[in-house]
XYZ file of C-alpha atoms in Angstrom:
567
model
C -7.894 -31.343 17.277
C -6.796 -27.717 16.388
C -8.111 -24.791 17.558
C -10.433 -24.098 14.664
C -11.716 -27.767 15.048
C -12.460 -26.843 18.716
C -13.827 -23.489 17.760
C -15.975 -24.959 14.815
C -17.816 -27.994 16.801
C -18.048 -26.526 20.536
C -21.199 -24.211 21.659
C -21.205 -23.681 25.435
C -24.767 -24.132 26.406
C -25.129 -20.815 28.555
C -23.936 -19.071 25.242
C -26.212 -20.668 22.265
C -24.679 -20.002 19.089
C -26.704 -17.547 16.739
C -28.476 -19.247 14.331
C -27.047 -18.596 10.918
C -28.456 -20.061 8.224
C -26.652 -22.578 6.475
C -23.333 -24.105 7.312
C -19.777 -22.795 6.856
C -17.404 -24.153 4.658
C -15.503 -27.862 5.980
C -12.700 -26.382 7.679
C -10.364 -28.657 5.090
C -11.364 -26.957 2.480
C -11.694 -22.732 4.518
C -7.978 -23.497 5.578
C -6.710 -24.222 2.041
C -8.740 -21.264 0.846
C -7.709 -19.140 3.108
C -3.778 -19.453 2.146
C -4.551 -19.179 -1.503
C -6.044 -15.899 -0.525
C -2.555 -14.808 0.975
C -0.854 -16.158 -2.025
C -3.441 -14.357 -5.134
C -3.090 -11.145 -3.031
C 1.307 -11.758 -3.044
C 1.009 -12.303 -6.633
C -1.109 -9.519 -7.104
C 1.722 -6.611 -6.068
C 4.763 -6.094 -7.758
C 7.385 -7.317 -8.868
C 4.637 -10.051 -10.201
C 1.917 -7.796 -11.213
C -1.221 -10.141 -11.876
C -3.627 -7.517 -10.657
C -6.517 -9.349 -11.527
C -5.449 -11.756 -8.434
C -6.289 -9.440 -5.782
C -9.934 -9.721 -6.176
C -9.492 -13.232 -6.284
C -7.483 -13.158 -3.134
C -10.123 -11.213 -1.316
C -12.908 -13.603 -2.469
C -11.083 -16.548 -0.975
C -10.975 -14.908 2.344
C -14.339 -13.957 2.251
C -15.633 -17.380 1.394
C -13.506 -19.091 3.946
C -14.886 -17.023 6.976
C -18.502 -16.267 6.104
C -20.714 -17.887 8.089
C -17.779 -18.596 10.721
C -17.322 -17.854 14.920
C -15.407 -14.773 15.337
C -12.505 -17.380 16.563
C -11.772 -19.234 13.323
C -12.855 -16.338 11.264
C -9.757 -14.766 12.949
C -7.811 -17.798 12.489
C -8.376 -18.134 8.731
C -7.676 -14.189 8.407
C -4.642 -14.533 10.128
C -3.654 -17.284 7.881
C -4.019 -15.288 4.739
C -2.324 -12.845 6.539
C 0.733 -15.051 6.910
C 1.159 -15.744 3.486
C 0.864 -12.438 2.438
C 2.672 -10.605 4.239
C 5.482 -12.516 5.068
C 7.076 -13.266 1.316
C 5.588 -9.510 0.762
C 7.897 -7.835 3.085
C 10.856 -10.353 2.736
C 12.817 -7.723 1.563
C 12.767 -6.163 5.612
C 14.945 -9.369 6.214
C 18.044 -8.718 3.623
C 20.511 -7.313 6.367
C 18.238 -6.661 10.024
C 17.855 -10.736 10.417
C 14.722 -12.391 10.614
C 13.454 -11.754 13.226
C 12.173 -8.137 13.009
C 10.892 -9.599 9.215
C 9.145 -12.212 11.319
C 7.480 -9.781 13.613
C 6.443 -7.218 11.224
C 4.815 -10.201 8.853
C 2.557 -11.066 11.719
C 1.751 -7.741 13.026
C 0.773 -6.602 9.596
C -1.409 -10.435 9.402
C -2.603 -9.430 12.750
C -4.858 -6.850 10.789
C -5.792 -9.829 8.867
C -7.261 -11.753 11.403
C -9.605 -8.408 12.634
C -10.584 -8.806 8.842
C -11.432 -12.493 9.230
C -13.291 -11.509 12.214
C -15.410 -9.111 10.955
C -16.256 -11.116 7.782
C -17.515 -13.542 10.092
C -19.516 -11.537 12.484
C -21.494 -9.927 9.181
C -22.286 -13.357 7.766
C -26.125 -12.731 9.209
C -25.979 -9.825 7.212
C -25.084 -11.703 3.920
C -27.596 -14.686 4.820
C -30.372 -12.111 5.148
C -29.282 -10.142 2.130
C -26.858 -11.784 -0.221
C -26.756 -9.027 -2.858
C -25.072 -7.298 -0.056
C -21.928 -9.221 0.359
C -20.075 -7.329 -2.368
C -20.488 -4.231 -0.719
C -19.664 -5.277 2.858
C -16.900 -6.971 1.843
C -15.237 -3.726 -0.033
C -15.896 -1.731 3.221
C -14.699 -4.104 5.733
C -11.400 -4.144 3.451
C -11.500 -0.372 3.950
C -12.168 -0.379 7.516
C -8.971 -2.607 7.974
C -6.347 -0.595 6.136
C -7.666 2.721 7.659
C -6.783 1.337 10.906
C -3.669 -0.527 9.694
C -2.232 2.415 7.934
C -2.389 4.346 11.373
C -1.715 1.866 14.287
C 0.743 1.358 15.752
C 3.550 4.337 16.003
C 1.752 5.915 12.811
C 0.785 3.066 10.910
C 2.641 0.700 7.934
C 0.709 0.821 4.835
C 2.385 -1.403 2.684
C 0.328 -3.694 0.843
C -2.594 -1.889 0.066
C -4.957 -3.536 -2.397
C -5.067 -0.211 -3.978
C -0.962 -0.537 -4.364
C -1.390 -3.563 -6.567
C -3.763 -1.956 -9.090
C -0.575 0.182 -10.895
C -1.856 -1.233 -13.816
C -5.321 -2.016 -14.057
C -7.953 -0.381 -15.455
C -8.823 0.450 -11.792
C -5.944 2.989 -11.450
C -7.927 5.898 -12.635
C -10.512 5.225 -9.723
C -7.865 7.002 -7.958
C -8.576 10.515 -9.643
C -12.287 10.094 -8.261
C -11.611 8.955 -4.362
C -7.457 7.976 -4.242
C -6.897 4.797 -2.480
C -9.535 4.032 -0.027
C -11.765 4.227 -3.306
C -9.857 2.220 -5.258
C -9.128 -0.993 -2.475
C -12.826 -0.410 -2.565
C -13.639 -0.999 -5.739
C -10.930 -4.101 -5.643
C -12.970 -5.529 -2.334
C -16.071 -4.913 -4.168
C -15.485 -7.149 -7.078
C -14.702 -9.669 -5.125
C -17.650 -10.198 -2.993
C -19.225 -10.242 -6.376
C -16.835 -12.892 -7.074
C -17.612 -14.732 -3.974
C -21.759 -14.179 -4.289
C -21.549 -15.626 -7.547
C -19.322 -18.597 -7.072
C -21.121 -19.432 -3.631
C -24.313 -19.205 -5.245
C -23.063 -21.742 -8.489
C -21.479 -24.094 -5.748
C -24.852 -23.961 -3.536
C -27.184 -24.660 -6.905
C -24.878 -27.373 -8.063
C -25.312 -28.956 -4.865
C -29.165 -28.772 -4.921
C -29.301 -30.085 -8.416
C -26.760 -32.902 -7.670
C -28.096 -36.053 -9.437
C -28.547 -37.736 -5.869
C -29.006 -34.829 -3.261
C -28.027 -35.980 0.398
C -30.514 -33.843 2.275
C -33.028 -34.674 4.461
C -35.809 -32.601 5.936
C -34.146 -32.806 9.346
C -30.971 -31.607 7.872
C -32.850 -28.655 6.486
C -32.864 -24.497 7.759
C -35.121 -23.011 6.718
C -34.585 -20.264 5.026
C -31.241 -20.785 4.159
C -29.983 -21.686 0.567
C -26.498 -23.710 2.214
C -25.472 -26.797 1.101
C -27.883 -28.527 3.104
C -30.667 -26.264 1.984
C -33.168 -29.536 0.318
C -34.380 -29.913 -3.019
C -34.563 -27.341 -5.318
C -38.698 -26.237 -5.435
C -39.744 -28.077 -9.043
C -40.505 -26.199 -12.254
C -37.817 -24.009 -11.336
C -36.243 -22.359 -14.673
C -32.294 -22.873 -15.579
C -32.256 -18.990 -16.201
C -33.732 -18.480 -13.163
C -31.086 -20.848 -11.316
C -28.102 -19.383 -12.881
C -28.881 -15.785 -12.892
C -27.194 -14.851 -9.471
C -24.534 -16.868 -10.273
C -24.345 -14.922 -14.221
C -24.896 -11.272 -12.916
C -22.541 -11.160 -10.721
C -20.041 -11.945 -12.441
C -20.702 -9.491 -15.253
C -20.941 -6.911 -12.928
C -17.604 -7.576 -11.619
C -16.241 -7.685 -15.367
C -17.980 -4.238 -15.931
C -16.621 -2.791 -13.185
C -13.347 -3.730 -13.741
C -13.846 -2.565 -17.650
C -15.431 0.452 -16.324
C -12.525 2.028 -15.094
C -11.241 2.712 -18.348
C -14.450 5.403 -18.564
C -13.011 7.589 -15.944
C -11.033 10.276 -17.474
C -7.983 11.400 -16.430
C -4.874 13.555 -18.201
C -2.399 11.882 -19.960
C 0.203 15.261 -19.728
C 0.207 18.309 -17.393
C -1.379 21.376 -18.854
C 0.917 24.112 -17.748
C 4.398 25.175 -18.500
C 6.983 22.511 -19.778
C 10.444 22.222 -17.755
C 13.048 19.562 -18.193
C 13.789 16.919 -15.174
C 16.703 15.346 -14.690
C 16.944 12.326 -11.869
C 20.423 11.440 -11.097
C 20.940 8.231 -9.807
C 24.204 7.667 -8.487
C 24.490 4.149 -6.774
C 26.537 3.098 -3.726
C 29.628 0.783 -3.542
C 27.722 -2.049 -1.662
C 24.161 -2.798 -0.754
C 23.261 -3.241 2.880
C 23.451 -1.558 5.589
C 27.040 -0.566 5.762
C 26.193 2.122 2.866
C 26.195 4.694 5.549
C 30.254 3.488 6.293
C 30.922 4.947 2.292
C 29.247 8.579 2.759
C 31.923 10.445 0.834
C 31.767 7.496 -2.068
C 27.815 7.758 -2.444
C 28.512 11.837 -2.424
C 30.697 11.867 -4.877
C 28.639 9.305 -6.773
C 26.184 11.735 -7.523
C 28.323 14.576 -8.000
C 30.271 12.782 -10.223
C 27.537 11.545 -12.675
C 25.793 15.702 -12.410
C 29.231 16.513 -13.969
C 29.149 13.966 -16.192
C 25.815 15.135 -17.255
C 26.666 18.786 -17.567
C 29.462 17.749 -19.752
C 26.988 15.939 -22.836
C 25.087 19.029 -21.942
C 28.243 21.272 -22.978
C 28.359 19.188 -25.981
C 24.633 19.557 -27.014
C 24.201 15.988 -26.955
C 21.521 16.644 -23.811
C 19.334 19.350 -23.079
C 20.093 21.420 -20.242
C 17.905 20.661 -16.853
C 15.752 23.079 -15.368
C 16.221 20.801 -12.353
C 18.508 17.953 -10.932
C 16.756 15.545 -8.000
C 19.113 13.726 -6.583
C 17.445 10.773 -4.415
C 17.381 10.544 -0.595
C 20.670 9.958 1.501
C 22.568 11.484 -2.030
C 24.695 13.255 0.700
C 24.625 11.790 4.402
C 27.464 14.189 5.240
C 25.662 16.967 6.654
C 26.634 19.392 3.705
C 25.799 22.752 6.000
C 28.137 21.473 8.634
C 30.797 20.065 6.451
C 32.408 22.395 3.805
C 34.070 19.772 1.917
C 30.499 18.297 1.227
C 28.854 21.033 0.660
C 31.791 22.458 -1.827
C 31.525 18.981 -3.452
C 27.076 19.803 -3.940
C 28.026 23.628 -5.038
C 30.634 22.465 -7.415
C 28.129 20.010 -9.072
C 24.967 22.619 -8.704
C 27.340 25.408 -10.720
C 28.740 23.056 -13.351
C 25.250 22.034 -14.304
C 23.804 25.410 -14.439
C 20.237 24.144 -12.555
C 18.998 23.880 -9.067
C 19.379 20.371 -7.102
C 17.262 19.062 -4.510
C 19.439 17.035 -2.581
C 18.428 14.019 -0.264
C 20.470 15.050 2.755
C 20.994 13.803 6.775
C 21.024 17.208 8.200
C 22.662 17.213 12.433
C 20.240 18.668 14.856
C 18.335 20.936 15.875
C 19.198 19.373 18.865
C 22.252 17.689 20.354
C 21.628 13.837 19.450
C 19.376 14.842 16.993
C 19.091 14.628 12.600
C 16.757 14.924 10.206
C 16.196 12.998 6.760
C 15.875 15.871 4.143
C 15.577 17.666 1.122
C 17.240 20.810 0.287
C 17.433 22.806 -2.778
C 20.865 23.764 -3.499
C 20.952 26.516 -6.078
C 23.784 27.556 -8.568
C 26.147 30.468 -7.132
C 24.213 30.499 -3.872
C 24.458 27.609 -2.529
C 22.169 25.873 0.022
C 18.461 28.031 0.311
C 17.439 27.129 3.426
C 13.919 28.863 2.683
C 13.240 25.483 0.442
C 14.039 22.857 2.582
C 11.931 19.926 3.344
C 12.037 17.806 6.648
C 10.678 14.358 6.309
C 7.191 14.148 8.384
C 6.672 10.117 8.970
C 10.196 9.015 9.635
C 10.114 5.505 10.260
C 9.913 3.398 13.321
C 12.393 1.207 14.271
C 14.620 2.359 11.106
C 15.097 5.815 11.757
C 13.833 6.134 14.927
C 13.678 3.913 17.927
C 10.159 3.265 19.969
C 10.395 1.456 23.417
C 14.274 1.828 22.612
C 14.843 -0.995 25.515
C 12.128 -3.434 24.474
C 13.325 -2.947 21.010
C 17.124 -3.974 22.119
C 15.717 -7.699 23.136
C 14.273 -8.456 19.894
C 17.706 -7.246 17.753
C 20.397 -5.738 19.039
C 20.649 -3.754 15.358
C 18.620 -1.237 16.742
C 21.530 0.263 18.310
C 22.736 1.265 14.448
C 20.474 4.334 14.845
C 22.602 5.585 17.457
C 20.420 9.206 16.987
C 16.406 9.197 16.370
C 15.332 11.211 13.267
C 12.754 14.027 14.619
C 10.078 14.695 12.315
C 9.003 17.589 10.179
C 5.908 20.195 10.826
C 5.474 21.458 7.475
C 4.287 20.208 3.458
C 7.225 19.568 1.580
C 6.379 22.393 -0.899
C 9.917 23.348 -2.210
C 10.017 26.387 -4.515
C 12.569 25.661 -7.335
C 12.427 28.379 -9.416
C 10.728 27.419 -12.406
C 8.272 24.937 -11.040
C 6.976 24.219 -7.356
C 7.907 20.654 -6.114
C 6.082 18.590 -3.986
C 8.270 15.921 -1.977
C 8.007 12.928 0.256
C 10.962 11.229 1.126
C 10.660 7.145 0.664
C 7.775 5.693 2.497
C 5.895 9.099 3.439
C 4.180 8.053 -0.428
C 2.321 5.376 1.017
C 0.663 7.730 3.498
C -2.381 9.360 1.660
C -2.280 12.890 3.819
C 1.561 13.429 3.502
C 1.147 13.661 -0.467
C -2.341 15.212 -0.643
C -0.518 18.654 1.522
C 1.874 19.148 -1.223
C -0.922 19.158 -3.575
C -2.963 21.242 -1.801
C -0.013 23.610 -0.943
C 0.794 24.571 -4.731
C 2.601 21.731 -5.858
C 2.784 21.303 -9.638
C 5.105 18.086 -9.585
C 5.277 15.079 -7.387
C 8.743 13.703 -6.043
C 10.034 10.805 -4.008
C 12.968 10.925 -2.597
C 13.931 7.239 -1.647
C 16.942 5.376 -0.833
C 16.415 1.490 -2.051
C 20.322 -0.081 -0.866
C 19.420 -1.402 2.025
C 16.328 -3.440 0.423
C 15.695 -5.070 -2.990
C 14.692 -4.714 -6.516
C 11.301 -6.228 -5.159
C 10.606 -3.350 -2.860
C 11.761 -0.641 -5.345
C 8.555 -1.688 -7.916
C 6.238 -2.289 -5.194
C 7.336 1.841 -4.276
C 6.843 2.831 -8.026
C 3.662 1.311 -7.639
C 2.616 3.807 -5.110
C 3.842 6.668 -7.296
C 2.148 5.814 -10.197
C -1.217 5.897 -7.670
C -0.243 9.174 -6.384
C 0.327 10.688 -9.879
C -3.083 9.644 -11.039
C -4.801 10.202 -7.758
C -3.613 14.177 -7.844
C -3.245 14.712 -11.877
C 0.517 15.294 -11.261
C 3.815 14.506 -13.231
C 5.982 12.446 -10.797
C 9.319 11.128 -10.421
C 10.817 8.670 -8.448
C 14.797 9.171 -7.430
C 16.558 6.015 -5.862
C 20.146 5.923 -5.010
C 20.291 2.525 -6.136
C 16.935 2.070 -8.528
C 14.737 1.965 -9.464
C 13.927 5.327 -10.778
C 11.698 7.347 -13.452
C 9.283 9.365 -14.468
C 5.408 9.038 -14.238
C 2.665 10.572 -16.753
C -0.769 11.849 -14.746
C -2.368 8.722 -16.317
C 0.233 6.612 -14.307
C 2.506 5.630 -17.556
C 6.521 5.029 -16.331
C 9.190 6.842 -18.512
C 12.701 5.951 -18.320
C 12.698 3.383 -16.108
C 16.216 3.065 -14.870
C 17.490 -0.496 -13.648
C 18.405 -1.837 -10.047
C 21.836 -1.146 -8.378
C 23.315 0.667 -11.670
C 24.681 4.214 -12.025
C 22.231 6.018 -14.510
C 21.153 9.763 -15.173
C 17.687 9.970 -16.786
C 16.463 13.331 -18.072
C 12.974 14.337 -19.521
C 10.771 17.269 -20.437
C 7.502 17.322 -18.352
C 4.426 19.438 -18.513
C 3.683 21.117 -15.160
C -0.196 21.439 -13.588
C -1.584 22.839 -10.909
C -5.150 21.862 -11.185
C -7.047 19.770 -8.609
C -8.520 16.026 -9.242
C -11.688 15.263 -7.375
C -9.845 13.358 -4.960
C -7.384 16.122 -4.245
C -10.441 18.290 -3.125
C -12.122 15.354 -1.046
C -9.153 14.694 0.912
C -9.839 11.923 3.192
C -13.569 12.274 3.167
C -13.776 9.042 1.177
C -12.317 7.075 3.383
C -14.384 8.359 6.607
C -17.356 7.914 4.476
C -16.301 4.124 3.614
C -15.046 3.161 7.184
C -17.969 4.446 9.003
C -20.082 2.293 6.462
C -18.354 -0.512 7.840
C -18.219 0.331 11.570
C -22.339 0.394 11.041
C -22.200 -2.581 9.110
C -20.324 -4.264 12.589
C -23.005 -2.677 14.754
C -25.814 -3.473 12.290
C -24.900 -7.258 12.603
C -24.727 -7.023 16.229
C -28.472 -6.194 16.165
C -29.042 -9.048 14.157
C -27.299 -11.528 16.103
C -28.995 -10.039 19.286
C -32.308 -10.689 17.483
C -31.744 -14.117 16.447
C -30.518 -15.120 19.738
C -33.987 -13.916 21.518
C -35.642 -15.139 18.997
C -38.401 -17.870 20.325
C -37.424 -21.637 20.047
């Protein structure tokens, strides 16, 4: 017997069980339900894209654990957890080994399981109100990634269902509340999913041609599968309506999106981009071994560039971005790199904000950065940008001893990566930049300070060789959010792909392919006005998570009641 078996058909005495009413799902078919969940949400993010799975996905779950023990609803969760986020995050396993892919897939399904939990410790709620189940469901959802995306060591956002939306109609949601909004509005639809469905599967079973029931079976109260007959002269309108509306709702809603306006081009002055992506010799983790190749990489292809320029077969760039680790020769320490950065910075004629690995400020010390290198000056240290959210256990090392006896590849970041204090606002003469630096755009604060600091374009800064193609559209995915959430032109600048440009509306421009050498260039309106959910800021999300943390406390009452409750 497995553990939900034991968990499903044992009630201590001393601890009666609160009555819920109705029965749960038969565990053989919650446990199949709850891995399709895991696998609609996987197919949901890039690089498959079938958006409309993730409110499937979340339906699924929700229909396996309602009406559940906190045990098994954890036990389901965790199982849609597993087959999430483990072929979600394969790409972690390409050169660390599996393990550390293996423990980050169940940490993040860990999450998964509190979900479970919770969706079964509200199921009084539901019973009592079942127009309510879309709504708890969308702020449970948002109660879970607001703690996932800050526990442990600062949090791992990935796999957001607001990330899998890049294009659905639900995208522009963003503009009104930025992600928590949008994962939402994604939850949302599908407890309306799950009320209607539940409610079809619970009338076909009381209009069954030969109904099972018997009074003793009965709860009152409850409309489960063992509810009893259907009362007579009951209408098939009536019947079928909470099954119908629903489900239009949720098609609405969806539709709906398309009402909320947002800009399809900057409305301020027009500058010309160009991303230089450069590529490295080999993928993996050895890249950093070929510093001086991947240098001269992108200073090669910036001189390439300036040459069509010369020969008016390209318009001249107001800007070069070059992506992160362009230079991992610290190019203020070393004068043969930074000649190499001048020499492509004056041949262009334009400003480059270089992705460099900077030594110090202290002894054992570096920092992941971006610099703006200007033409006949050099390096201006005024606009230099240290990444705030480096990450754990890549560029720095937690519990550095604990860490050594699950890989010994932790030893490969022989110095930790201190963090930054400050926006990365980078003045760049003709517009103001705003950058993150590779994952730091799946953290909703880090962008939103750029923003709010004066920035008139978005850029990421992300180094994609020691992952996969895979991982590279699932991080496009979060641009094209973050342009649309902030009304922002973005860019995306990989060393290996994929890179481009994205419209405010969340369009992608000059896509450039996966580990090729390419230089992309394009004109781009600027704009420095402010979406709603720029000036909300993270009120949203408090808003929606301490929805749900009532929700939690509101069932508790309910469950206390029912347990007191005479007979």
């Amino acid at each position: 017997m497995t553990t939900l078996d034991r968990d499903e058909t044992h009630t201590p005495a001393a601890l009666p069980r609160p009555v819920i009413a109705g029965r749960p799902l038969p565990l053989r078919v919650a446990v199949p339900l709850a891995v399709a969940a895991g696998l609609a949400l996987l197919v949901a993010f890039p690089p498959y894209g079938v958006w409309p799975l993730a409110p499937v996905g979340v339906a699924l779950l929700a229909a396996a654990a309602h009406r559940r023990r906190l045990r098994a609803g954890a036990g389901l969760g965790f199982l849609t957890g597993v087959a999430f986020f483990a072929p979600l995050l394969d790409w972690t396993n390409l050169h660390t080994g599996y393990l550390p892919w293996v423990l980050l897939s169940l940490l993040q399904a860990g999450y998964l399981a509190l979900l479970g939990a919770a969706t079964a410790w509200v199921s009084p709620l539901v019973d009592r109100a079942r127009w309510a189940w879309p709504a708890l469901t969308g702020l449970l959802w948002v109660g879970q990634e607001a703690l996932r995306d800050r526990t442990p060591f600062g949090g791992f956002p990935w796999g957001r269902l607001a990330f899998s939306q890049d294009s659905s109609p639900l995208l522009r949601l963003a503009a009104l509340g930025g992600a928590p909004l949008v994962t939402f509005v994604v939850a949302l639809i599908g407890g309306l999913l799950v009320t209607a469905v539940w409610r079809g599967w619970v009338t076909a079973q009381r209009h069954a041609p030969e109904p099972t029931t018997t009074p003793s079976d009965a709860v009152p109260g409850s409309d489960g599968p063992l509810d009893g007959p259907p009362r007579a002269g009951g209408a098939v309108a009536r019947r079928w309506t909470p099954v119908v509306v629903p489900a239009v709702v949720a098609v609405a809603l969806t539709a709906g999106g398309l009402l909320v306006p947002v800009a399809t081009a900057g409305s301020g002055d027009t500058v010309t981009v160009a991303i230089v992506q450069g590529n490295v010799p080999r993928l993996g983790l050895d890249f950093n071994a070929q510093r001086q190749a991947v240098l001269n990489n992108h200073v090669d292809a910036t001189i390439e560039l300036a040459e069509r320029v010369a020969d008016g077969q390209q318009r001249r760039p107001d800007l070069v971005v070059w992506p992160e680790n362009s230079s991992d020769i610290d190019p203020l320490r070393n004068p043969t790199a930074g000649a190499r950065i001048s020499q492509a910075a004056d041949t262009i004629g334009a400003p480059i904000l270089v992705g460099a690995v900077l030594l110090g400020p202290d002894a054992g010390q570096v920092r992941n950065a971006g610099i703006l290198w200007r033409p006949g000056t050099g390096a201006d240290l005024e606009q230099l940008y240290t990444k705030r959210h480096p990450v754990p256990f890549a560029e720095y090392v937690p519990l550095r001893d604990v860490a050594r006896m699950v890989s010994k590849k932790v030893d490969l970041i022989r110095n930790d990566f201190v963090p930054g204090s400050t926006p990365g606002v980078v003045r760049a003469g003709p517009t103001v930049l705003g950058d993150v630096i590779c994952f730091e755009v799946a953290y909703d604060e880090v962008v939103r300070d750029t923003v709010t600091g004066g920035a008139q374009l978005l850029v990421v800064q992300t180094n994609n060789a020691t992952f996969n193609v895979a991982e590279a559209r699932q991080q496009m995915a979060m641009v094209r959010l973050r342009a649309v959430e902030h009304g922002r032109p973005a860019l995306m600048a990989s060393t290996v792909g994929v890179s481009g440009f994205v419209a405010p509306d969340g369009r992608v421009s000059d896509a450039t392919g996966f580990n090729t050498r390419e230089v992309v260039v394009r004109q781009l309106r600027l704009d420095d006005g402010r979406t709603l959910a720029t000036r909300l800021g993270w009120w949203p999300e408090v808003a929606l998570a301490a929805l749900a943390a009532a929700a939690l406390v509101g069932a508790a009452v309910l469950r206390r009641r029912q347990r007191v409750r005479p007979g």
